[in-house]
XYZ file of C-alpha atoms in Angstrom:
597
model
C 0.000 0.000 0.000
C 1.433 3.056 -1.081
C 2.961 5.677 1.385
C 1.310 4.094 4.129
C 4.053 2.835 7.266
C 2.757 -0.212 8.859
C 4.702 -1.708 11.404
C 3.571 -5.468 11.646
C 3.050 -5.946 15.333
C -1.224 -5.592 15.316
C -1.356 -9.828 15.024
C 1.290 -11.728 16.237
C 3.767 -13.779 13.335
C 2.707 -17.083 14.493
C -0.966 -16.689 14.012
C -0.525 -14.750 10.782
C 1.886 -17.259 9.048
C -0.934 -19.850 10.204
C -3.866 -18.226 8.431
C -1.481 -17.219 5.838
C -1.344 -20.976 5.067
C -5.039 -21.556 5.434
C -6.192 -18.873 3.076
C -3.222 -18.930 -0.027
C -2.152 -22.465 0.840
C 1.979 -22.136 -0.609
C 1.229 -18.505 -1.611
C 2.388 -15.162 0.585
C 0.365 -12.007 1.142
C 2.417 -9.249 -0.827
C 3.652 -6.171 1.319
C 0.515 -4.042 0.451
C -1.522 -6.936 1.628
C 0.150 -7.728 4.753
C 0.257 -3.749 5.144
C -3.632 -3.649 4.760
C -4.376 -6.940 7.150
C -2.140 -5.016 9.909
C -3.366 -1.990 9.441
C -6.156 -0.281 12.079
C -6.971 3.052 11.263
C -10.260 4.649 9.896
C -8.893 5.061 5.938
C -10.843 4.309 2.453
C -8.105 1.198 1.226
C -8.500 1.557 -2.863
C -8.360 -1.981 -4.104
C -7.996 -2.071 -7.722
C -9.026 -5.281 -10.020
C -7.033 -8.162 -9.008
C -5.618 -7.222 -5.811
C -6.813 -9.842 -3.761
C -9.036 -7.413 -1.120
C -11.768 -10.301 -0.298
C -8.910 -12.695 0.117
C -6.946 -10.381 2.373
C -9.754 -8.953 4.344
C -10.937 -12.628 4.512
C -7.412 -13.058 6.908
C -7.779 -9.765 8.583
C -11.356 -10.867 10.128
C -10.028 -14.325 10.759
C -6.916 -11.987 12.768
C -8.845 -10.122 14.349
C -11.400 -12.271 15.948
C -8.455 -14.367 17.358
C -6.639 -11.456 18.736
C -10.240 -10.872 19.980
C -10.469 -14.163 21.545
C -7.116 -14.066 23.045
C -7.596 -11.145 24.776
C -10.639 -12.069 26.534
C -12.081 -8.393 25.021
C -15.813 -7.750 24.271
C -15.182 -5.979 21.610
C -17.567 -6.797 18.495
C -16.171 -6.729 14.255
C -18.856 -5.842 11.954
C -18.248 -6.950 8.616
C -20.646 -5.191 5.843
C -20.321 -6.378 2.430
C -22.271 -5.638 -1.317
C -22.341 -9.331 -2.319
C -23.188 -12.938 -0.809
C -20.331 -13.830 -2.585
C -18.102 -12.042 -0.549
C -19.598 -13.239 2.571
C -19.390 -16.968 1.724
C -15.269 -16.001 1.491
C -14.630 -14.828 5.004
C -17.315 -17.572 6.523
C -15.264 -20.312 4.197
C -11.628 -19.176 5.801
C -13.400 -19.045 9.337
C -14.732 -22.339 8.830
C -11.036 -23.725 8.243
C -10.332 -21.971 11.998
C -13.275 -23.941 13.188
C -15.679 -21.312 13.693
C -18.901 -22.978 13.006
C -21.121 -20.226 13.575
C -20.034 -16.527 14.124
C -19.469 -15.393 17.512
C -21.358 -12.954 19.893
C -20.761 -9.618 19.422
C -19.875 -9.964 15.760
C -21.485 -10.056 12.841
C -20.500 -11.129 8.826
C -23.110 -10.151 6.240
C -24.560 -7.946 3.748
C -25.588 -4.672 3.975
C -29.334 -5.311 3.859
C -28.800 -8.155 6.250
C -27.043 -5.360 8.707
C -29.594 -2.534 8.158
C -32.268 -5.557 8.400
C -30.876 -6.921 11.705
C -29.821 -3.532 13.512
C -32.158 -1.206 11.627
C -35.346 -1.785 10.017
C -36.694 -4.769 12.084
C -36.222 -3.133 15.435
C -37.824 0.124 14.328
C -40.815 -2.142 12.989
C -41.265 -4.024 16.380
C -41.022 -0.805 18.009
C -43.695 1.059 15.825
C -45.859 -2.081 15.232
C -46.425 -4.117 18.850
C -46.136 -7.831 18.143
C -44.332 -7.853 14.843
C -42.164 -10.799 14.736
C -40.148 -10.905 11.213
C -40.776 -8.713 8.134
C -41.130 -10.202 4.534
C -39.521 -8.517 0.902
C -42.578 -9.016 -1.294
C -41.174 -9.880 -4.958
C -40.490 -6.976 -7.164
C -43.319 -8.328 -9.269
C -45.972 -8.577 -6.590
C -44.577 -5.163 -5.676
C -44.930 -3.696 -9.053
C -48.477 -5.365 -9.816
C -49.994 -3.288 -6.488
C -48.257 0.281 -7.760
C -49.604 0.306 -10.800
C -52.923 -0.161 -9.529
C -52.407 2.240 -7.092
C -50.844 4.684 -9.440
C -54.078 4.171 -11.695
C -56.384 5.148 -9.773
C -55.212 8.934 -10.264
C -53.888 8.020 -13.742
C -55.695 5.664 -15.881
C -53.200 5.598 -18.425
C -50.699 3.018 -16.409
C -53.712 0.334 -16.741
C -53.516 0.973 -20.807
C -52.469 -2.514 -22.569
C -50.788 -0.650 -25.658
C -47.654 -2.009 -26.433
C -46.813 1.700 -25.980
C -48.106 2.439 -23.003
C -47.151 -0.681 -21.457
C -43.490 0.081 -22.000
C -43.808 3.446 -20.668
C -45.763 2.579 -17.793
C -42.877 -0.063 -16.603
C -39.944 2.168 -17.372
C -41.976 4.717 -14.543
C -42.749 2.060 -12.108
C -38.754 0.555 -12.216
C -37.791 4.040 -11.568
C -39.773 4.607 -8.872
C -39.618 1.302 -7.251
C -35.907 1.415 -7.305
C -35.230 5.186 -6.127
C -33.157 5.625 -2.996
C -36.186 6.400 -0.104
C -34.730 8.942 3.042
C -36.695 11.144 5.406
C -35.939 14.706 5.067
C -35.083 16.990 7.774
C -38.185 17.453 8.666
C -39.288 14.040 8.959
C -41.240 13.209 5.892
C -40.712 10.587 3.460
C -39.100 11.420 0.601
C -36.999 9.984 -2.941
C -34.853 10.463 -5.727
C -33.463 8.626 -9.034
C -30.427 8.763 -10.281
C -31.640 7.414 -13.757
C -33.820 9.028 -16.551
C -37.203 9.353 -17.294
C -40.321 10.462 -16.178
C -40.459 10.550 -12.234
C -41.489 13.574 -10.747
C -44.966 13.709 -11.724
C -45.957 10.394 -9.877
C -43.212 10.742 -7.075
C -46.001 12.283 -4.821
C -48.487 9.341 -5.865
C -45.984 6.960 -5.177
C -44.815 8.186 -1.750
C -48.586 8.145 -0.975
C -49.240 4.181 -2.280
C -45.576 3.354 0.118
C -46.461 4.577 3.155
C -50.106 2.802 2.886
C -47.907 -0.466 1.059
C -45.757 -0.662 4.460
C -48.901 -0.248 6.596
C -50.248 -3.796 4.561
C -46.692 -5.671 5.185
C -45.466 -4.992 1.761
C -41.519 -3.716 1.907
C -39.147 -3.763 -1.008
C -35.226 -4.376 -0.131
C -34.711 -0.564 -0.589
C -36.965 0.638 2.238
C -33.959 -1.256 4.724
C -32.083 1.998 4.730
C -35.201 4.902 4.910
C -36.900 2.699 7.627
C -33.385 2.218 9.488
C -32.650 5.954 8.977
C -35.498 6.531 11.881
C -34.194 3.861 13.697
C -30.836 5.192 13.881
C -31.829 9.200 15.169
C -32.175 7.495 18.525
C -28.970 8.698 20.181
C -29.359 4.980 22.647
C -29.316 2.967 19.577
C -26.199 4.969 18.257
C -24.325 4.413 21.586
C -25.445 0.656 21.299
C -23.991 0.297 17.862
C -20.857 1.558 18.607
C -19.886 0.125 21.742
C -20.720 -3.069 20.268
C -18.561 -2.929 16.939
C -14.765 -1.213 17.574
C -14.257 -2.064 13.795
C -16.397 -1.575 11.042
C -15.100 -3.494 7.418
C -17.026 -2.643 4.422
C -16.339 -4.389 1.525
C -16.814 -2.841 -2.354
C -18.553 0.492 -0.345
C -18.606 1.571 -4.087
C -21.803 -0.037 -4.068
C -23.583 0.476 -0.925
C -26.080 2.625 -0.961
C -25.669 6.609 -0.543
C -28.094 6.869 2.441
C -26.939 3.196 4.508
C -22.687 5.081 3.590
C -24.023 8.175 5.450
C -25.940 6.826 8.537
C -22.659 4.178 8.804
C -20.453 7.385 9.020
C -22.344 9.023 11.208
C -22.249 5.715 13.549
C -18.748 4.872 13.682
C -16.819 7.393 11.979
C -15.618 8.627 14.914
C -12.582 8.508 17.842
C -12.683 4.995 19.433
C -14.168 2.730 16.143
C -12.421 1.792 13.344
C -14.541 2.361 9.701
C -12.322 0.988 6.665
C -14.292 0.904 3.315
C -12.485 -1.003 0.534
C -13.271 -1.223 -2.763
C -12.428 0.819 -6.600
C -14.984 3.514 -6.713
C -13.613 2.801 -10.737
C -15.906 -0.236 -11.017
C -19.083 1.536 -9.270
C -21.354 0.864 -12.288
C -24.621 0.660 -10.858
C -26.852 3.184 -12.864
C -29.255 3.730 -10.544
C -26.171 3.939 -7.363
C -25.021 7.757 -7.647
C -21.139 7.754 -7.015
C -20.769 7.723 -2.513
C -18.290 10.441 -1.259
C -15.602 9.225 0.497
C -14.724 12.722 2.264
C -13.882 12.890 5.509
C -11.483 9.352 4.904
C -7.903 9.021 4.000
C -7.083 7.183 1.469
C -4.548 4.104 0.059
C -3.772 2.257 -2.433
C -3.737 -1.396 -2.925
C -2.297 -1.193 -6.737
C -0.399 -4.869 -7.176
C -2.531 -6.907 -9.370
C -2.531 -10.813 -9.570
C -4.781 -11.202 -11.947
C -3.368 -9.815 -15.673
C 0.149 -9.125 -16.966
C 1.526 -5.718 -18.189
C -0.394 -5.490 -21.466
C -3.393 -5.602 -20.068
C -2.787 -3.060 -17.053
C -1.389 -0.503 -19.629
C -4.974 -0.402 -21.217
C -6.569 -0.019 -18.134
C -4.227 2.996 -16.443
C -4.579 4.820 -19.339
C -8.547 4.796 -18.490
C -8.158 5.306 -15.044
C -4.631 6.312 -14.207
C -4.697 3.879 -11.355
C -0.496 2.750 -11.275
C -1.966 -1.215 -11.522
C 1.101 -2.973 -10.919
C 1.227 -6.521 -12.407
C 3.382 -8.996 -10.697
C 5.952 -9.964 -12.537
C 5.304 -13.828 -12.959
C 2.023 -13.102 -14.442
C 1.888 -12.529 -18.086
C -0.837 -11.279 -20.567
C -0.893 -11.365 -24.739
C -0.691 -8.431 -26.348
C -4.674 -7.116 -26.332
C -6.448 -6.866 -30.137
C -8.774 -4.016 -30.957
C -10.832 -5.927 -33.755
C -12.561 -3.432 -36.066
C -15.858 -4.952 -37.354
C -17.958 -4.033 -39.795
C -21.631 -6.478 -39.604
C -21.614 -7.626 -35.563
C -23.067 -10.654 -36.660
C -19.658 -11.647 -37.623
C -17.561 -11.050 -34.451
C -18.383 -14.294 -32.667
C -16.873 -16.422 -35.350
C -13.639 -13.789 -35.695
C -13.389 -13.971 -31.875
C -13.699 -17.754 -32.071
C -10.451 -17.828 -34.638
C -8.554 -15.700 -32.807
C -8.783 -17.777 -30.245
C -8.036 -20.339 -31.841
C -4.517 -18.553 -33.456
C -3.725 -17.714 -29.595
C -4.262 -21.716 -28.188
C -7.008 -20.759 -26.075
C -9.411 -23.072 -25.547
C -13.039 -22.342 -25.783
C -14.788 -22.962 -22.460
C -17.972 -21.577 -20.877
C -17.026 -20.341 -17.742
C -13.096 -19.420 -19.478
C -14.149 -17.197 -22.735
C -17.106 -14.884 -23.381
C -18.128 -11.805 -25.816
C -18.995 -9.127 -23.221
C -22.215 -6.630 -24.088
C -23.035 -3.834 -21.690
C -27.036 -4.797 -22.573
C -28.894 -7.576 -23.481
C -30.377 -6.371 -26.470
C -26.637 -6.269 -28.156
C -26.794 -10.080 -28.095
C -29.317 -9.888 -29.780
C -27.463 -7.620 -32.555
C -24.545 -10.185 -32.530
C -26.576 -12.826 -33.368
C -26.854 -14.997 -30.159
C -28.191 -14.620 -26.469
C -26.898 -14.082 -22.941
C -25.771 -16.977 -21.003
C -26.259 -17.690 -17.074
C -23.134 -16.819 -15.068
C -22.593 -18.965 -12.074
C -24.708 -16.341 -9.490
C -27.892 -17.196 -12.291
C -27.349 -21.000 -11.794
C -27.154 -20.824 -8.123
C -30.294 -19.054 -8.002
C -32.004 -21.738 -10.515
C -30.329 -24.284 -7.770
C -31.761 -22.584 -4.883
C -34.910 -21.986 -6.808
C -35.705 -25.859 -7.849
C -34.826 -26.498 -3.910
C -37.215 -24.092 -2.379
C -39.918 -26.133 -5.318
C -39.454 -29.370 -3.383
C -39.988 -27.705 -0.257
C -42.946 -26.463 -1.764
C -43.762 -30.090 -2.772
C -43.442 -31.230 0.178
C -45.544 -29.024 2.725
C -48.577 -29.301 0.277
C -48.216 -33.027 0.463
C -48.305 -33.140 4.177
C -50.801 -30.328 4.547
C -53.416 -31.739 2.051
C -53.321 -28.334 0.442
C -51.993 -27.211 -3.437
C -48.819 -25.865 -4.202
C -50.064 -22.431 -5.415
C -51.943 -22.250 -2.004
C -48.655 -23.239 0.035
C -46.512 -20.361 -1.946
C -49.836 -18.140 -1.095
C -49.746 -19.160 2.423
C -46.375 -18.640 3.195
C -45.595 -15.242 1.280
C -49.153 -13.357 3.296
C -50.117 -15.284 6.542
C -46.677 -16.908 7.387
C -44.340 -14.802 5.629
C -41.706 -14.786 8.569
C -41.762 -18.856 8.800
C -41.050 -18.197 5.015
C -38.294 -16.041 5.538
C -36.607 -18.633 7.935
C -36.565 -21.326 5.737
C -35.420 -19.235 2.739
C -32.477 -18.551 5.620
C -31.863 -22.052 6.486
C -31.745 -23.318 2.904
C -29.612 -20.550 2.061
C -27.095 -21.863 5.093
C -27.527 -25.023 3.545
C -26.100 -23.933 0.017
C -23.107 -22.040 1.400
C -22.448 -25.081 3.579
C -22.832 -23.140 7.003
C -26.019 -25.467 8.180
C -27.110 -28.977 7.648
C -30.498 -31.087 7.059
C -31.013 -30.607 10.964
C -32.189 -26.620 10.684
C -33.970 -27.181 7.111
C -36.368 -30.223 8.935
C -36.664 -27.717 12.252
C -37.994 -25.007 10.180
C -40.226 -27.155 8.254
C -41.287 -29.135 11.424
C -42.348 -25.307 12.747
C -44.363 -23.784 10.494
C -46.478 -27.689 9.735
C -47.138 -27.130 13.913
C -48.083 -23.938 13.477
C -50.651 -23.957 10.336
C -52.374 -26.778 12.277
C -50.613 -29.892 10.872
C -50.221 -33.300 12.688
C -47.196 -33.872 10.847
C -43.552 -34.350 11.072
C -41.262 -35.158 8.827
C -37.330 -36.206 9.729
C -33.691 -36.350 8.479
C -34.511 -39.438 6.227
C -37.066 -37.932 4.347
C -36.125 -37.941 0.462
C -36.388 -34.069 0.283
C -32.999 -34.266 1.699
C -31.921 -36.435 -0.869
C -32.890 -34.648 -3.331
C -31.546 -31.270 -1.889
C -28.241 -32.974 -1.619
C -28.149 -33.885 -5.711
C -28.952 -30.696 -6.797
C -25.841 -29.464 -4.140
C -23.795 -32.204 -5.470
C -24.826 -31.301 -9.342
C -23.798 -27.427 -8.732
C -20.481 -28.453 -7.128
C -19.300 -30.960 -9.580
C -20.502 -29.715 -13.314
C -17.466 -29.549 -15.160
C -16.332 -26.444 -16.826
C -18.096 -26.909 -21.070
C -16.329 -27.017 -23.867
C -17.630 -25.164 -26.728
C -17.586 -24.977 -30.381
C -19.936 -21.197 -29.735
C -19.082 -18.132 -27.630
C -20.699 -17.763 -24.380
C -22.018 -14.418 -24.340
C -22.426 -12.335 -20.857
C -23.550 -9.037 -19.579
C -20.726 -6.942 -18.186
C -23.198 -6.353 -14.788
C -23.495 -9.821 -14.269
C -19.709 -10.638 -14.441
C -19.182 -8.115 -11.872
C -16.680 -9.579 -9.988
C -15.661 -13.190 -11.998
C -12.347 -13.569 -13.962
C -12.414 -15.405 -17.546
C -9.034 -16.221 -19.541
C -10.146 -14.295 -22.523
C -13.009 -12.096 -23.341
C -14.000 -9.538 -26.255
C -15.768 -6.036 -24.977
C -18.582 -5.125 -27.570
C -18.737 -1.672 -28.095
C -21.600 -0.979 -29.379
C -22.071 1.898 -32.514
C -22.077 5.113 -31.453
C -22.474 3.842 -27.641
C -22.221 5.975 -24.364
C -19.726 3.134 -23.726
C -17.805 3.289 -26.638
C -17.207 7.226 -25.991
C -16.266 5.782 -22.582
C -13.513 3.857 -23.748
C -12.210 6.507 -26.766
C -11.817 9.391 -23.833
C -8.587 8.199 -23.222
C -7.160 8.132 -26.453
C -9.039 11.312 -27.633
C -10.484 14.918 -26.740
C -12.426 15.783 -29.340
C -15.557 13.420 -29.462
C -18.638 14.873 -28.733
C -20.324 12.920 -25.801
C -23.647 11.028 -26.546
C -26.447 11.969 -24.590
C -26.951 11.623 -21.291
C -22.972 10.594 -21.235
C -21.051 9.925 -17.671
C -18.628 8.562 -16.499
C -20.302 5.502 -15.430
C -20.495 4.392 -18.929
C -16.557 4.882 -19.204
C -16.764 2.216 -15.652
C -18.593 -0.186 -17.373
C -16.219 -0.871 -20.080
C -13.442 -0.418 -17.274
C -14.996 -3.299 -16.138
C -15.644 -5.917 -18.450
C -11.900 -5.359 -19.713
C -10.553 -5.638 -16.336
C -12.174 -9.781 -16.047
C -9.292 -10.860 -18.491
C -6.174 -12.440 -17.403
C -4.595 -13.502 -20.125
C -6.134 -12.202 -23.447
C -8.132 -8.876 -24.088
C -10.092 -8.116 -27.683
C -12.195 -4.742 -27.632
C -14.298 -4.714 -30.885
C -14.887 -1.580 -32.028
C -16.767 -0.272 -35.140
C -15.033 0.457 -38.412
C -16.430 3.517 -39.352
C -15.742 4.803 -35.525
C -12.287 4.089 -35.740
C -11.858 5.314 -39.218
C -13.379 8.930 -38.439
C -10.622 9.125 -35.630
C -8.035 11.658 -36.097
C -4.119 9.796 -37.126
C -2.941 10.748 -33.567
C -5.853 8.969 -31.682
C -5.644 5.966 -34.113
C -1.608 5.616 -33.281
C -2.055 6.145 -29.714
C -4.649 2.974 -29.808
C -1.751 1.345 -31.770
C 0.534 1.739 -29.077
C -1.835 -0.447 -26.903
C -3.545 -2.880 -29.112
C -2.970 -4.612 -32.476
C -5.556 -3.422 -34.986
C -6.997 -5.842 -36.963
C -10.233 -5.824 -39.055
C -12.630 -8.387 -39.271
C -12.772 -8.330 -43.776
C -8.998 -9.829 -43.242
C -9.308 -12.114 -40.424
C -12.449 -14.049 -42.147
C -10.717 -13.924 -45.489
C -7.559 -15.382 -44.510
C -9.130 -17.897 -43.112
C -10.933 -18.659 -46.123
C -8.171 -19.021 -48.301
C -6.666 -21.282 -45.587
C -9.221 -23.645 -45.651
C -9.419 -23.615 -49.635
């Protein structure tokens, strides 16, 4: 970590060679890691792609909750991150320690699952005497009762014109997804950070939430406006931070503006710790504005494991962000393919490939498009990333639950699913929990069967069902099935949204850049001034491309349009020659015609 002087006395050398070993196996922590684990100071740690954070702050938890242990202390570590991903990590290296479950005071989860736990749900039970768990409706359910609501004052959003339909669902995404807050003066309030019509139903929409909350319906992003009134208490403050001495956020380029500013206002202060790590270069969430980090120091973790110098020269020109490759790791020199029909850049991707001996693999290779509909314009469609199957695992699990309560309960499916997301929404939420345990490997059959067992007693059931039931059979296969599939082989090109790579690697992948794109201005800004910007143009679109070229390790192609490249002034076209070799699709497809003649 740049210019920052750690001596490396905060864990002692024994117990950091030890999880040293259990995290990287025969690997070391580079000196900006070990830097980062040993350092305890309120500071915003930049972590640009590659470096390792989640790994590293994976060993500084482990650390610290030994220390922790050691000392006898009562003092609590809160880790906060964006993903479940991230999560599974640090609960994967505490498992090797032989932490089963995590610990009184601390706590290891998501920011919705903080602001849920410390936040929302005690403000709820507080407000509403009796309340015993709270329930996210689905976003369809949720956006089903808004439009009716919103068409009772305007008729319009109940039109069934292609036209109006379209219209009418761009408004309700926007308003469904706008970052809630109370105002000074205590009323309920909201903004988007995305275009469109908005503030002529904002009003309405207010109206219909208040009135949605008061019928049990809450959407993930009331967590933070509901935990905002939670949080003016000055008691629950106090509580908060006498509990946690360190707060660790994880990608806090993410997080949400309103849940970064009541954090800072909790524990951003003498006595606690706050470190938020992350790249606020890969915030690409377009409905996330950009969160300040004022008020925070700042360092640098800059050495990158992941891609060799020919790839970090493309992406410090973007960024300017000194990404220092190490120097065992090695990239190929990245291609700029200039293409004229798009319908022709999977099979020039797939020969180049095949001239650089890489093989063609699912979850190795992809064509990367910032939006779905450019799949469409490339001739094929998007393919599930790993996240999308686990979900489809998780989803065909919680159907044989299903299954299974309506065949002891006598009742239908569609009345079980009924049942559980109105009447017994919080024995819904529990097993959803357990399940999810289950899948990161953190619970067993035992607390899946409990929480069935619980809610059969309580909707009037005689029965009982026990660990040799075949539901647990079958949830086992479909565990086994998402653990062992082997990685494909292809003869096409998996094709992949840049969002939902957020945060994978792949060996190889081409960045589409669509004609005339907000993205494709995005990536020119560095190698020229005098583009006009498309509209509504920022720098989030320059992010997104940051991005998806950052997932390579070993080989980069950014296809870019011929007639773009062509209009380019001689200086910007050499200064893309310095970094890539142009090539244009016309020769690559005719050479290898004439090969194969």
């Amino acid at each position: 970590m740049q210019t920052l002087k750690v001596p490396y006395d905060t864990f002692s050398d024994e117990w950091f060679k030890k999880i040293e070993k259990i995290v990287l196996g025969d690997y070391k922590f580079n000196e900006e890691q070990k830097k980062f684990i040993h350092y305890c100071e309120s500071a915003v740690i930049k972590a640009g792609p590659g470096s390792g954070k989640t790994t590293a702050l994976a060993a500084k938890v482990a650390l610290l909750l030994k220390k922790i242990e050691v000392e006898g202390s009562l003092t609590g570590v809160c880790v906060i991150t964006h993903t479940n991903s991230a999560v599974d990590e640090i609960l994967k290296v505490l498992k090797k320690l032989g932490y089963k479950d995590i610990p009184h005071p601390h706590f290891i989860g998501t920011v919705n699952e903080f602001f849920n736990k410390y936040g929302m749900l005690p403000f709820l039970k507080r407000a509403n005497k009796g309340l015993v768990d709270i329930y996210f409706s689905e976003e369809k359910i949720l956006k089903k009762y808004f439009r009716n609501e919103l068409a009772k004052k305007h008729p319009w959003f109940r039109a069934t014109g292609q036209s109006y339909i379209q219209n009418s669902n761009g408004v309700i995404e926007r308003l469904i997804n706008s970052h809630l807050y109370f105002d000074t003066d205590g009323k309920l309030n909201t903004e988007t950070f995305q275009h469109g019509s908005f503030d002529k139903y904002k009003d309405d929409y207010l109206f219909s939430k208040k009135e949605s909350w008061k019928k049990g319906l809450f959407h993930v992003n009331d967590t933070f406006s509901l935990a905002q009134k939670y949080f003016k208490f000055d008691s629950v403050k106090r509580r908060l931070q006498g509990r946690f001495k360190y707060l660790l956020m994880d990608e806090f380029q993410d997080v949400s503006p309103l849940a970064l500013q009541l954090l800072k206002k909790v524990f951003l202060l003498e006595g606690n710790i706050f470190q938020m790590i992350g790249d606020s270069n890969q915030h690409i969430a377009y409905s996330n504005p950009e969160v300040s980090t004022k008020g925070f120091k700042t360092y640098y973790l800059n050495q990158t494991n992941r891609f060799g110098d020919s790839i970090a020269t493309v992406l410090n020109k973007m960024f300017q962000d000194n990404l220092k490759p190490t120097e065992s790791k090695k990239s190929l020199q990245p291609i700029l393919l200039l293409y004229k029909d798009p319908k022709k850049l999977s099979d020039c991707f797939k020969l180049i490939l095949n001239q650089k001996d890489i093989m063609m693999a699912n979850e190795h290779t992809a064509m990367l498009v910032a939006a779905r509909s450019h799949a469409q314009i490339l001739g094929g469609k998007i393919n599930k990333t790993n996240k999308q199957k686990l979900e489809s695992t998780f989803q065909k699990a919680k159907n044989e639950i299903y299954r299974l309560l309506a065949e002891e309960t006598k009742f239908n499916i569609q009345s079980i699913k009924r049942e559980l997301q109105r009447e017994y929404a919080s024995y819904d939420l529990k097993i959803n929990k357990t399940l999810i345990e289950y899948y990161r490997g953190t619970a067993n059959h035992t607390l899946i069967r409990d929480s069935i067992n619980l809610f059969l007693n309580v909707f009037g059931s005689n029965s009982k069902i026990n660990k040799t039931n075949g539901l647990f059979r079958i949830l086992e296969e479909l565990k086994e099935v998402e653990s062992i599939s082997p990685t494909k082989i292809s003869d096409k090109n998996s094709m992949k949204t840049i969002h939902d790579l957020k945060g994978q690697t792949l060996k190889a992948n081409m960045v589409y850049l669509y004609k005339n794109s907000r993205e494709e201005h995005g990536f020119l800004k560095s190698y020229t001034s005098l583009l006009e910007p498309p509209r509504y143009y920022n720098d989030i679109n320059k992010r997104v491309v940051f991005v998806a070229m950052s997932r390579a390790t070993t080989f980069l192609a950014v296809a870019l349009h011929v007639d773009t490249y062509d209009s380019l002034t001689e200086e910007a076209q050499m200064k893309l020659k310095e970094d890539f070799i142009v090539q244009r699709d016309s020769k690559i497809l005719k050479e290898h015609t004439s090969k194969s003649i």
